[in-house]
């Protein structure tokens, strides 16, 4: 295949065509990235910060065009796409403002005359990124990786190739050395071999992936074989625990919007709504009403809440999960069908009576489907929340925040939110546990994933004796 074509999921119409890279061109991109990294790492961190602030300024200056590109490539409503661009800019500014302090040498009092810890770049960071937040997923790894002195190579999802090319253009326009950030347009059949070859190359110091369990296992295995640091941000089936004392109307409204943001195609959206039996009937009634009130339609039109899913195969996969769930005993309360006409639209769906053995209970459903699970009491809610192989985020809803914290402490997850929808923030680390992956993005933890933590021990004169132990 010599070209990759992107398609608008709202209309089915082709958008753009991109030439795919040969092996030699991929190697050339890696060569440029490695050379640029040496130049970039030699700059004072304050000069890197100037470039990252320019990235943020360009993002804001082009917000309308970039948001439209996101919407046309993967289908989210324009209001969500604009928010994504702004979040990228905010995160670039945050790392520009804070990276010097986060990576500063740390003096340590020892028997040496001087001893300290430094944080030094690892080289080129390879990123394999998904389509669902096609700018945010990229910038949330790239901002800290670049500020730490690394270069970056991106293998983006084919259907959001335009977003990958845009980030490459923006980093270069902001003053990054040529090749510092490279977008690799690779034919889909060649991705496993190209990824494995890049991970094995000594110039690549680390790899990060946001994606499926299957892709994460492959990338993690390749990184382990090459003895490279890796960060895996994989699937999620987050519990949304509604306790008996919750404010049901407000919580149901938030559950509907949280579950259906980005047409449900979010790792951290609340996929499993675990509700105390004493309020389950009322909560479910309110939830269905909220879901049915949301406007599904053209993502470029004002007032649209839910756009199409990103691809037809993804929509069809979600529909199979819904049909199998109903066949296994779940109750279809609303939705549950592809919508007619062009594009990849799926009716926002609520399933009730979701219990073990039902696909919506056992599997991650990556689409506009909310699964309601009834818990006998607080202990049972915790049990259901933990009855998953995933562990990305969790939220607990109650009028007693201290009770919410106590319940959340018993749930295994990388993030715990009380009376708020799970979301990422540059100031807080982001990542999961168990099958949701390992490592962290964002905050101090995120920038330190892509550095060599180096020990320094300096004596003014040679030691009088050798150590008697290692």
CSV table of C-alpha atoms in Angstrom, one decimal:
chain,number,residue,atom,x,y,z
A,1,UNK,CA,0.0,0.0,0.0
A,2,UNK,CA,1.5,3.3,-1.0
A,3,UNK,CA,-1.1,5.7,0.5
A,4,UNK,CA,-3.3,5.9,3.6
A,5,UNK,CA,-6.8,7.5,3.2
A,6,UNK,CA,-8.7,9.1,6.1
A,7,UNK,CA,-12.5,9.1,6.2
A,8,UNK,CA,-15.1,11.3,7.9
A,9,UNK,CA,-17.1,8.9,10.2
A,10,UNK,CA,-20.1,11.3,10.2
A,11,UNK,CA,-20.5,11.1,6.4
A,12,UNK,CA,-18.3,8.2,5.1
A,13,UNK,CA,-16.6,10.6,2.7
A,14,UNK,CA,-12.8,10.5,2.2
A,15,UNK,CA,-10.8,13.4,3.8
A,16,UNK,CA,-7.2,13.2,2.8
A,17,UNK,CA,-4.5,10.8,1.4
A,18,UNK,CA,-1.1,10.4,3.0
A,19,UNK,CA,1.9,8.6,1.5
A,20,UNK,CA,3.1,5.8,3.8
A,21,UNK,CA,6.8,5.5,4.7
A,22,UNK,CA,9.1,2.9,3.4
A,23,UNK,CA,11.5,1.2,5.9
A,24,UNK,CA,14.3,3.4,4.6
A,25,UNK,CA,12.1,6.5,5.3
A,26,UNK,CA,11.3,5.3,8.8
A,27,UNK,CA,15.0,4.8,9.5
A,28,UNK,CA,15.7,8.3,8.2
A,29,UNK,CA,13.1,9.7,10.6
A,30,UNK,CA,14.8,7.9,13.5
A,31,UNK,CA,18.2,9.2,12.4
A,32,UNK,CA,16.8,12.8,12.3
A,33,UNK,CA,15.2,12.3,15.7
A,34,UNK,CA,18.4,11.0,17.3
A,35,UNK,CA,20.4,13.9,15.9
A,36,UNK,CA,17.8,16.5,16.9
A,37,UNK,CA,17.7,15.0,20.4
A,38,UNK,CA,21.4,15.6,20.9
A,39,UNK,CA,21.0,19.3,19.9
A,40,UNK,CA,17.8,19.7,21.9
A,41,UNK,CA,19.1,18.1,25.1
A,42,UNK,CA,22.1,20.4,25.0
A,43,UNK,CA,19.8,23.5,25.3
A,44,UNK,CA,19.1,24.9,28.7
A,45,UNK,CA,15.7,23.8,29.9
A,46,UNK,CA,14.5,27.4,29.8
A,47,UNK,CA,15.1,27.5,26.1
A,48,UNK,CA,13.1,24.3,25.7
A,49,UNK,CA,10.3,25.9,27.6
A,50,UNK,CA,10.2,28.8,25.2
A,51,UNK,CA,9.6,26.3,22.4
A,52,UNK,CA,6.9,24.5,24.3
A,53,UNK,CA,5.1,27.8,25.1
A,54,UNK,CA,5.2,28.5,21.3
A,55,UNK,CA,3.5,25.1,20.8
A,56,UNK,CA,0.8,26.2,23.2
A,57,UNK,CA,0.4,29.5,21.4
A,58,UNK,CA,0.1,27.9,18.0
A,59,UNK,CA,-2.5,25.4,19.3
A,60,UNK,CA,-4.6,28.2,20.6
A,61,UNK,CA,-4.1,30.3,17.5
A,62,UNK,CA,-5.3,27.4,15.3
A,63,UNK,CA,-7.9,26.1,17.6
A,64,UNK,CA,-10.8,26.3,15.1
A,65,UNK,CA,-8.9,24.5,12.3
A,66,UNK,CA,-7.5,21.9,14.7
A,67,UNK,CA,-10.8,21.2,16.3
A,68,UNK,CA,-12.4,20.8,12.9
A,69,UNK,CA,-9.6,18.4,11.9
A,70,UNK,CA,-10.3,16.3,15.0
A,71,UNK,CA,-14.0,16.2,14.5
A,72,UNK,CA,-13.7,15.3,10.8
A,73,UNK,CA,-11.2,12.5,11.4
A,74,UNK,CA,-12.8,10.8,14.4
A,75,UNK,CA,-16.3,12.3,14.9
A,76,UNK,CA,-16.4,14.0,18.3
A,77,UNK,CA,-18.6,17.1,18.6
A,78,UNK,CA,-16.8,20.4,17.9
A,79,UNK,CA,-17.2,21.6,21.4
A,80,UNK,CA,-15.4,18.6,22.7
A,81,UNK,CA,-12.7,18.9,20.0
A,82,UNK,CA,-12.1,22.6,21.0
A,83,UNK,CA,-11.8,21.6,24.6
A,84,UNK,CA,-9.2,19.0,23.7
A,85,UNK,CA,-7.1,21.5,21.8
A,86,UNK,CA,-7.2,23.9,24.7
A,87,UNK,CA,-6.3,21.2,27.2
A,88,UNK,CA,-3.2,20.4,25.1
A,89,UNK,CA,-2.2,24.0,25.2
A,90,UNK,CA,-2.7,24.2,28.9
A,91,UNK,CA,-0.6,21.1,29.5
A,92,UNK,CA,2.3,22.5,27.3
A,93,UNK,CA,2.3,25.7,29.3
A,94,UNK,CA,2.2,23.7,32.6
A,95,UNK,CA,5.3,21.7,31.7
A,96,UNK,CA,7.0,24.8,30.3
A,97,UNK,CA,6.4,26.5,33.7
A,98,UNK,CA,7.2,23.5,36.0
A,99,UNK,CA,9.7,21.1,34.2
A,100,UNK,CA,12.8,23.0,35.5
A,101,UNK,CA,11.7,22.4,39.1
A,102,UNK,CA,10.5,18.8,38.5
A,103,UNK,CA,13.8,17.9,36.9
A,104,UNK,CA,16.2,20.0,39.1
A,105,UNK,CA,19.2,18.2,40.7
A,106,UNK,CA,18.3,17.0,44.2
A,107,UNK,CA,21.1,17.3,46.7
A,108,UNK,CA,21.4,14.4,49.1
A,109,UNK,CA,23.4,14.5,52.4
A,110,UNK,CA,25.9,11.6,52.4
A,111,UNK,CA,29.5,10.9,53.4
A,112,UNK,CA,30.6,12.3,50.0
A,113,UNK,CA,31.7,15.9,49.7
A,114,UNK,CA,28.9,16.4,47.2
A,115,UNK,CA,26.1,14.0,46.2
A,116,UNK,CA,23.0,14.5,44.2
A,117,UNK,CA,20.4,13.0,41.9
A,118,UNK,CA,20.0,14.2,38.4
A,119,UNK,CA,17.3,13.5,35.8
A,120,UNK,CA,18.6,13.1,32.3
A,121,UNK,CA,16.9,12.3,28.9
A,122,UNK,CA,16.7,8.7,27.7
A,123,UNK,CA,17.0,9.6,24.0
A,124,UNK,CA,14.1,9.1,21.5
A,125,UNK,CA,10.7,8.2,23.0
A,126,UNK,CA,8.5,6.0,20.7
A,127,UNK,CA,4.8,6.6,21.1
A,128,UNK,CA,2.0,4.4,19.8
A,129,UNK,CA,-1.2,6.4,20.2
A,130,UNK,CA,-5.0,5.9,19.6
A,131,UNK,CA,-7.6,7.9,17.7
A,132,UNK,CA,-10.1,8.7,20.5
A,133,UNK,CA,-8.3,11.8,21.8
A,134,UNK,CA,-6.0,12.3,18.8
A,135,UNK,CA,-4.2,15.5,19.9
A,136,UNK,CA,-4.5,15.1,23.7
A,137,UNK,CA,-3.1,11.6,23.8
A,138,UNK,CA,-0.1,12.8,21.8
A,139,UNK,CA,0.6,16.1,23.7
A,140,UNK,CA,0.2,14.6,27.1
A,141,UNK,CA,3.2,12.3,26.4
A,142,UNK,CA,5.1,14.7,24.1
A,143,UNK,CA,5.0,17.8,26.4
A,144,UNK,CA,6.9,16.1,29.3
A,145,UNK,CA,9.1,13.9,27.1
A,146,UNK,CA,10.3,17.0,25.1
A,147,UNK,CA,10.8,19.2,28.2
A,148,UNK,CA,13.0,16.4,29.6
A,149,UNK,CA,15.3,16.7,26.6
A,150,UNK,CA,14.0,13.7,24.6
A,151,UNK,CA,13.0,13.5,21.0
A,152,UNK,CA,9.7,11.8,20.0
A,153,UNK,CA,8.5,9.5,17.2
A,154,UNK,CA,4.8,9.0,16.9
A,155,UNK,CA,3.0,6.0,15.3
A,156,UNK,CA,-0.6,7.3,15.4
A,157,UNK,CA,-3.8,5.5,14.6
A,158,UNK,CA,-4.3,5.6,10.8
A,159,UNK,CA,-7.7,7.3,10.9
A,160,UNK,CA,-6.2,10.3,12.7
A,161,UNK,CA,-3.1,10.7,10.6
A,162,UNK,CA,-3.9,14.3,9.9
A,163,UNK,CA,-3.6,15.0,13.6
A,164,UNK,CA,-0.2,13.3,13.8
A,165,UNK,CA,1.1,15.4,10.9
A,166,UNK,CA,-0.3,18.6,12.5
A,167,UNK,CA,1.6,18.0,15.7
A,168,UNK,CA,4.8,17.4,13.8
A,169,UNK,CA,4.3,20.7,11.9
A,170,UNK,CA,3.5,22.6,15.1
A,171,UNK,CA,6.5,21.4,17.0
A,172,UNK,CA,8.8,22.4,14.1
A,173,UNK,CA,7.0,25.7,13.6
A,174,UNK,CA,7.5,26.5,17.3
A,175,UNK,CA,11.3,26.2,16.9
A,176,UNK,CA,12.0,22.5,17.7
A,177,UNK,CA,15.0,21.2,15.7
A,178,UNK,CA,14.0,19.5,12.5
A,179,UNK,CA,13.0,15.9,13.2
A,180,UNK,CA,12.6,16.4,17.0
A,181,UNK,CA,9.0,15.2,16.7
A,182,UNK,CA,8.4,12.9,13.9
A,183,UNK,CA,5.0,11.4,12.7
A,184,UNK,CA,5.5,8.0,11.2
A,185,UNK,CA,2.8,7.2,8.6
A,186,UNK,CA,3.0,3.4,8.4
A,187,UNK,CA,0.9,0.9,6.4
A,188,UNK,CA,-1.3,-1.0,8.9
A,189,UNK,CA,0.1,-4.3,7.9
A,190,UNK,CA,3.7,-3.1,8.6
A,191,UNK,CA,3.0,-1.6,12.0
A,192,UNK,CA,4.0,-4.7,14.2
A,193,UNK,CA,7.3,-5.2,12.4
A,194,UNK,CA,8.1,-1.4,12.3
A,195,UNK,CA,7.3,-1.0,16.0
A,196,UNK,CA,9.4,-4.0,17.0
A,197,UNK,CA,12.3,-2.8,15.0
A,198,UNK,CA,12.2,0.7,16.4
A,199,UNK,CA,11.9,-0.5,20.0
A,200,UNK,CA,15.0,-2.7,19.5
A,201,UNK,CA,17.0,0.2,18.1
A,202,UNK,CA,19.5,1.5,20.7
A,203,UNK,CA,18.6,5.1,19.9
A,204,UNK,CA,15.1,4.6,21.2
A,205,UNK,CA,15.2,4.9,25.0
A,206,UNK,CA,11.6,4.3,25.9
A,207,UNK,CA,8.2,3.5,24.5
A,208,UNK,CA,4.8,4.5,25.5
A,209,UNK,CA,1.4,3.3,24.3
A,210,UNK,CA,-2.2,4.1,24.8
A,211,UNK,CA,-4.4,1.5,23.4
A,212,UNK,CA,-5.9,-2.0,23.7
A,213,UNK,CA,-4.7,-4.8,25.9
A,214,UNK,CA,-3.6,-6.7,22.9
A,215,UNK,CA,-1.5,-3.9,21.6
A,216,UNK,CA,-0.1,-3.2,25.1
A,217,UNK,CA,1.0,-6.8,25.5
A,218,UNK,CA,2.8,-6.7,22.2
A,219,UNK,CA,4.6,-3.4,22.9
A,220,UNK,CA,5.3,-4.3,26.5
A,221,UNK,CA,6.8,-7.6,25.4
A,222,UNK,CA,9.0,-6.0,22.8
A,223,UNK,CA,10.2,-3.4,25.3
A,224,UNK,CA,11.0,-6.1,27.8
A,225,UNK,CA,12.9,-8.0,25.3
A,226,UNK,CA,14.9,-4.9,24.4
A,227,UNK,CA,15.2,-4.0,28.1
A,228,UNK,CA,13.6,-0.6,27.5
A,229,UNK,CA,11.4,1.4,29.8
A,230,UNK,CA,7.7,1.3,28.8
A,231,UNK,CA,4.5,3.0,29.9
A,232,UNK,CA,1.3,1.2,29.1
A,233,UNK,CA,-2.1,3.0,29.3
A,234,UNK,CA,-4.6,0.4,28.3
A,235,UNK,CA,-8.3,-0.3,28.6
A,236,UNK,CA,-10.6,0.5,31.4
A,237,UNK,CA,-14.1,-0.5,32.6
A,238,UNK,CA,-14.4,2.1,35.3
A,239,UNK,CA,-17.0,1.7,38.1
A,240,UNK,CA,-19.3,4.6,38.9
A,241,UNK,CA,-20.6,3.8,42.4
A,242,UNK,CA,-23.8,5.4,43.4
A,243,UNK,CA,-24.4,5.1,47.2
A,244,UNK,CA,-27.9,5.2,48.7
A,245,UNK,CA,-27.6,8.8,49.9
A,246,UNK,CA,-26.5,10.2,46.5
A,247,UNK,CA,-28.2,13.2,44.9
A,248,UNK,CA,-29.8,11.1,42.2
A,249,UNK,CA,-31.0,13.7,39.7
A,250,UNK,CA,-27.6,15.4,39.6
A,251,UNK,CA,-25.7,12.2,39.6
A,252,UNK,CA,-27.8,10.6,36.8
A,253,UNK,CA,-27.2,13.7,34.6
A,254,UNK,CA,-23.5,13.5,35.2
A,255,UNK,CA,-23.5,9.7,34.5
A,256,UNK,CA,-25.2,10.2,31.2
A,257,UNK,CA,-22.8,12.9,30.0
A,258,UNK,CA,-19.7,11.2,31.4
A,259,UNK,CA,-20.6,7.9,29.8
A,260,UNK,CA,-21.4,9.4,26.4
A,261,UNK,CA,-18.6,11.9,26.1
A,262,UNK,CA,-16.8,11.2,22.8
A,263,UNK,CA,-19.6,8.7,22.0
A,264,UNK,CA,-18.5,6.6,24.9
A,265,UNK,CA,-15.0,6.1,23.4
A,266,UNK,CA,-13.0,7.0,26.4
A,267,UNK,CA,-10.8,4.7,28.6
A,268,UNK,CA,-11.9,6.6,31.7
A,269,UNK,CA,-15.6,7.0,31.1
A,270,UNK,CA,-17.9,5.4,33.6
A,271,UNK,CA,-18.8,2.1,31.9
A,272,UNK,CA,-20.2,0.2,34.9
A,273,UNK,CA,-22.8,2.1,36.9
A,274,UNK,CA,-22.9,0.2,40.3
A,275,UNK,CA,-26.0,1.4,42.1
A,276,UNK,CA,-27.3,0.7,45.6
A,277,UNK,CA,-30.4,-1.5,45.4
A,278,UNK,CA,-32.5,1.0,47.5
A,279,UNK,CA,-32.2,3.7,44.8
A,280,UNK,CA,-31.5,1.6,41.7
A,281,UNK,CA,-35.0,1.9,40.2
A,282,UNK,CA,-35.2,5.6,40.5
A,283,UNK,CA,-31.6,6.2,39.4
A,284,UNK,CA,-32.1,4.0,36.3
A,285,UNK,CA,-35.3,5.9,35.4
A,286,UNK,CA,-33.5,9.2,35.7
A,287,UNK,CA,-30.5,7.9,33.7
A,288,UNK,CA,-32.6,6.7,30.8
A,289,UNK,CA,-34.4,10.1,30.7
A,290,UNK,CA,-31.1,11.9,30.6
A,291,UNK,CA,-29.6,9.7,27.9
A,292,UNK,CA,-32.7,10.0,25.7
A,293,UNK,CA,-32.6,13.8,26.0
A,294,UNK,CA,-29.1,14.0,24.5
A,295,UNK,CA,-28.9,15.1,20.8
A,296,UNK,CA,-27.2,12.6,18.5
A,297,UNK,CA,-26.2,14.0,15.1
A,298,UNK,CA,-23.8,16.0,13.0
A,299,UNK,CA,-20.7,16.7,15.2
A,300,UNK,CA,-20.1,20.0,13.4
A,301,UNK,CA,-23.6,21.3,14.2
A,302,UNK,CA,-24.2,23.4,17.3
A,303,UNK,CA,-26.2,21.6,20.0
A,304,UNK,CA,-25.0,18.1,19.2
A,305,UNK,CA,-24.1,16.1,22.3
A,306,UNK,CA,-23.1,12.7,20.7
A,307,UNK,CA,-21.5,12.3,17.3
A,308,UNK,CA,-20.7,9.2,15.4
A,309,UNK,CA,-18.4,6.4,16.5
A,310,UNK,CA,-14.9,6.7,14.9
A,311,UNK,CA,-15.2,3.8,12.5
A,312,UNK,CA,-17.8,1.3,11.2
A,313,UNK,CA,-16.0,-1.7,12.5
A,314,UNK,CA,-16.0,-0.2,16.0
A,315,UNK,CA,-19.7,0.5,15.9
A,316,UNK,CA,-20.4,-3.0,14.7
A,317,UNK,CA,-18.3,-4.5,17.5
A,318,UNK,CA,-20.2,-2.5,20.1
A,319,UNK,CA,-23.5,-3.6,18.6
A,320,UNK,CA,-22.4,-7.3,18.8
A,321,UNK,CA,-21.6,-6.8,22.5
A,322,UNK,CA,-25.0,-5.2,23.1
A,323,UNK,CA,-26.8,-8.0,21.3
A,324,UNK,CA,-24.8,-10.6,23.1
A,325,UNK,CA,-25.6,-8.9,26.5
A,326,UNK,CA,-29.3,-8.9,25.8
A,327,UNK,CA,-29.1,-12.5,24.7
A,328,UNK,CA,-27.4,-13.3,28.0
A,329,UNK,CA,-30.2,-11.7,30.1
A,330,UNK,CA,-29.5,-8.0,30.2
A,331,UNK,CA,-32.5,-5.7,29.7
A,332,UNK,CA,-32.3,-3.1,26.9
A,333,UNK,CA,-33.8,0.1,28.4
A,334,UNK,CA,-33.0,2.4,25.5
A,335,UNK,CA,-31.0,2.5,22.3
A,336,UNK,CA,-29.3,-0.7,21.3
A,337,UNK,CA,-29.1,-0.2,17.5
A,338,UNK,CA,-27.0,1.4,14.7
A,339,UNK,CA,-28.7,4.5,13.4
A,340,UNK,CA,-29.8,4.7,9.8
A,341,UNK,CA,-28.1,6.9,7.2
A,342,UNK,CA,-24.5,7.6,6.4
A,343,UNK,CA,-21.9,7.6,9.0
A,344,UNK,CA,-21.1,5.4,12.0
A,345,UNK,CA,-23.8,6.5,14.4
A,346,UNK,CA,-25.0,4.3,17.3
A,347,UNK,CA,-28.0,5.0,19.5
A,348,UNK,CA,-27.0,5.9,23.1
A,349,UNK,CA,-27.8,2.8,25.0
A,350,UNK,CA,-28.6,1.8,28.6
A,351,UNK,CA,-28.6,-1.8,29.7
A,352,UNK,CA,-30.1,-3.0,33.0
A,353,UNK,CA,-29.9,-6.4,34.8
A,354,UNK,CA,-26.2,-6.6,34.0
A,355,UNK,CA,-24.6,-9.4,36.0
A,356,UNK,CA,-21.6,-11.7,35.6
A,357,UNK,CA,-21.8,-13.7,32.4
A,358,UNK,CA,-23.2,-10.7,30.5
A,359,UNK,CA,-20.6,-9.2,28.1
A,360,UNK,CA,-21.3,-5.7,29.3
A,361,UNK,CA,-20.3,-6.9,32.8
A,362,UNK,CA,-17.3,-9.0,31.8
A,363,UNK,CA,-15.8,-6.9,28.9
A,364,UNK,CA,-14.9,-3.2,28.2
A,365,UNK,CA,-17.6,-1.7,26.0
A,366,UNK,CA,-15.9,1.1,24.1
A,367,UNK,CA,-18.9,3.0,22.8
A,368,UNK,CA,-22.1,4.7,23.9
A,369,UNK,CA,-23.4,2.0,26.2
A,370,UNK,CA,-24.1,2.4,30.0
A,371,UNK,CA,-24.4,-0.8,32.0
A,372,UNK,CA,-26.4,-0.6,35.3
A,373,UNK,CA,-25.4,-3.1,38.0
A,374,UNK,CA,-27.4,-3.3,41.2
A,375,UNK,CA,-25.5,-3.8,44.5
A,376,UNK,CA,-27.1,-5.0,47.7
A,377,UNK,CA,-25.2,-2.6,49.9
A,378,UNK,CA,-22.0,-0.7,50.2
A,379,UNK,CA,-19.8,-3.8,50.6
A,380,UNK,CA,-21.5,-5.4,47.6
A,381,UNK,CA,-20.8,-2.3,45.6
A,382,UNK,CA,-17.1,-2.5,46.4
A,383,UNK,CA,-17.1,-6.1,45.4
A,384,UNK,CA,-18.7,-5.4,42.0
A,385,UNK,CA,-16.4,-2.4,41.4
A,386,UNK,CA,-13.4,-4.7,41.9
A,387,UNK,CA,-14.8,-7.6,39.9
A,388,UNK,CA,-12.9,-6.7,36.8
A,389,UNK,CA,-9.4,-7.2,35.4
A,390,UNK,CA,-9.1,-3.5,34.8
A,391,UNK,CA,-8.1,-0.8,37.2
A,392,UNK,CA,-7.9,2.6,35.6
A,393,UNK,CA,-10.3,5.0,37.3
A,394,UNK,CA,-13.3,4.8,39.8
A,395,UNK,CA,-15.8,7.3,41.1
A,396,UNK,CA,-18.0,7.2,44.2
A,397,UNK,CA,-21.1,9.4,44.6
A,398,UNK,CA,-22.6,10.3,48.0
A,399,UNK,CA,-23.6,13.3,50.0
A,400,UNK,CA,-21.0,12.3,52.6
A,401,UNK,CA,-17.5,12.9,51.0
A,402,UNK,CA,-15.7,11.2,53.8
A,403,UNK,CA,-17.8,8.1,53.3
A,404,UNK,CA,-17.0,8.4,49.6
A,405,UNK,CA,-13.3,8.4,50.3
A,406,UNK,CA,-13.6,5.4,52.6
A,407,UNK,CA,-15.4,3.5,49.9
A,408,UNK,CA,-13.0,4.5,47.2
A,409,UNK,CA,-10.0,3.4,49.2
A,410,UNK,CA,-11.4,-0.2,48.9
A,411,UNK,CA,-11.6,0.0,45.1
A,412,UNK,CA,-8.5,-0.9,43.1
A,413,UNK,CA,-7.7,1.8,40.6
A,414,UNK,CA,-5.1,4.3,39.4
A,415,UNK,CA,-7.4,7.2,40.1
A,416,UNK,CA,-10.2,7.7,42.6
A,417,UNK,CA,-12.8,10.5,42.3
A,418,UNK,CA,-15.5,11.4,44.8
A,419,UNK,CA,-18.5,13.3,43.5
A,420,UNK,CA,-16.7,14.0,40.2
A,421,UNK,CA,-16.2,12.3,36.9
A,422,UNK,CA,-12.8,10.8,36.3
A,423,UNK,CA,-10.7,13.1,34.2
A,424,UNK,CA,-7.0,13.8,33.5
A,425,UNK,CA,-5.2,16.9,34.7
A,426,UNK,CA,-1.7,17.9,33.9
A,427,UNK,CA,-1.1,18.5,37.7
A,428,UNK,CA,-2.0,15.0,38.7
A,429,UNK,CA,-0.5,11.6,37.5
A,430,UNK,CA,-2.6,9.5,35.2
A,431,UNK,CA,-2.5,5.8,34.7
A,432,UNK,CA,-3.9,2.5,35.9
A,433,UNK,CA,-3.1,-0.8,37.5
A,434,UNK,CA,-3.8,-4.5,36.7
A,435,UNK,CA,-4.8,-4.9,33.0
A,436,UNK,CA,-5.2,-1.2,32.6
A,437,UNK,CA,-1.4,-1.0,32.4
A,438,UNK,CA,1.5,0.5,34.4
A,439,UNK,CA,3.5,3.7,34.5
A,440,UNK,CA,2.1,7.2,34.7
A,441,UNK,CA,1.6,10.2,32.4
A,442,UNK,CA,1.3,13.8,33.5
A,443,UNK,CA,2.5,15.6,36.6
A,444,UNK,CA,5.9,14.9,38.1
A,445,UNK,CA,5.5,11.2,37.7
A,446,UNK,CA,4.9,11.6,34.0
A,447,UNK,CA,8.0,13.6,33.2
A,448,UNK,CA,10.1,11.3,35.3
A,449,UNK,CA,9.0,8.2,33.3
A,450,UNK,CA,11.2,9.4,30.4
A,451,UNK,CA,14.4,10.2,32.2
A,452,UNK,CA,17.4,8.3,33.6
A,453,UNK,CA,17.5,8.9,37.3
A,454,UNK,CA,21.2,9.3,37.8
A,455,UNK,CA,23.2,9.1,41.1
A,456,UNK,CA,26.2,11.4,41.6
A,457,UNK,CA,28.8,10.9,44.3
A,458,UNK,CA,31.8,13.3,44.3
A,459,UNK,CA,34.9,13.4,46.6
A,460,UNK,CA,37.4,16.2,46.5
A,461,UNK,CA,40.2,13.7,46.9
A,462,UNK,CA,40.4,9.9,46.4
A,463,UNK,CA,38.9,7.9,49.1
A,464,UNK,CA,41.3,6.5,51.8
A,465,UNK,CA,39.7,3.1,51.8
A,466,UNK,CA,37.6,0.9,49.5
A,467,UNK,CA,34.0,0.0,50.5
A,468,UNK,CA,33.7,-3.4,52.1
A,469,UNK,CA,30.2,-4.0,50.7
A,470,UNK,CA,28.5,-3.0,47.4
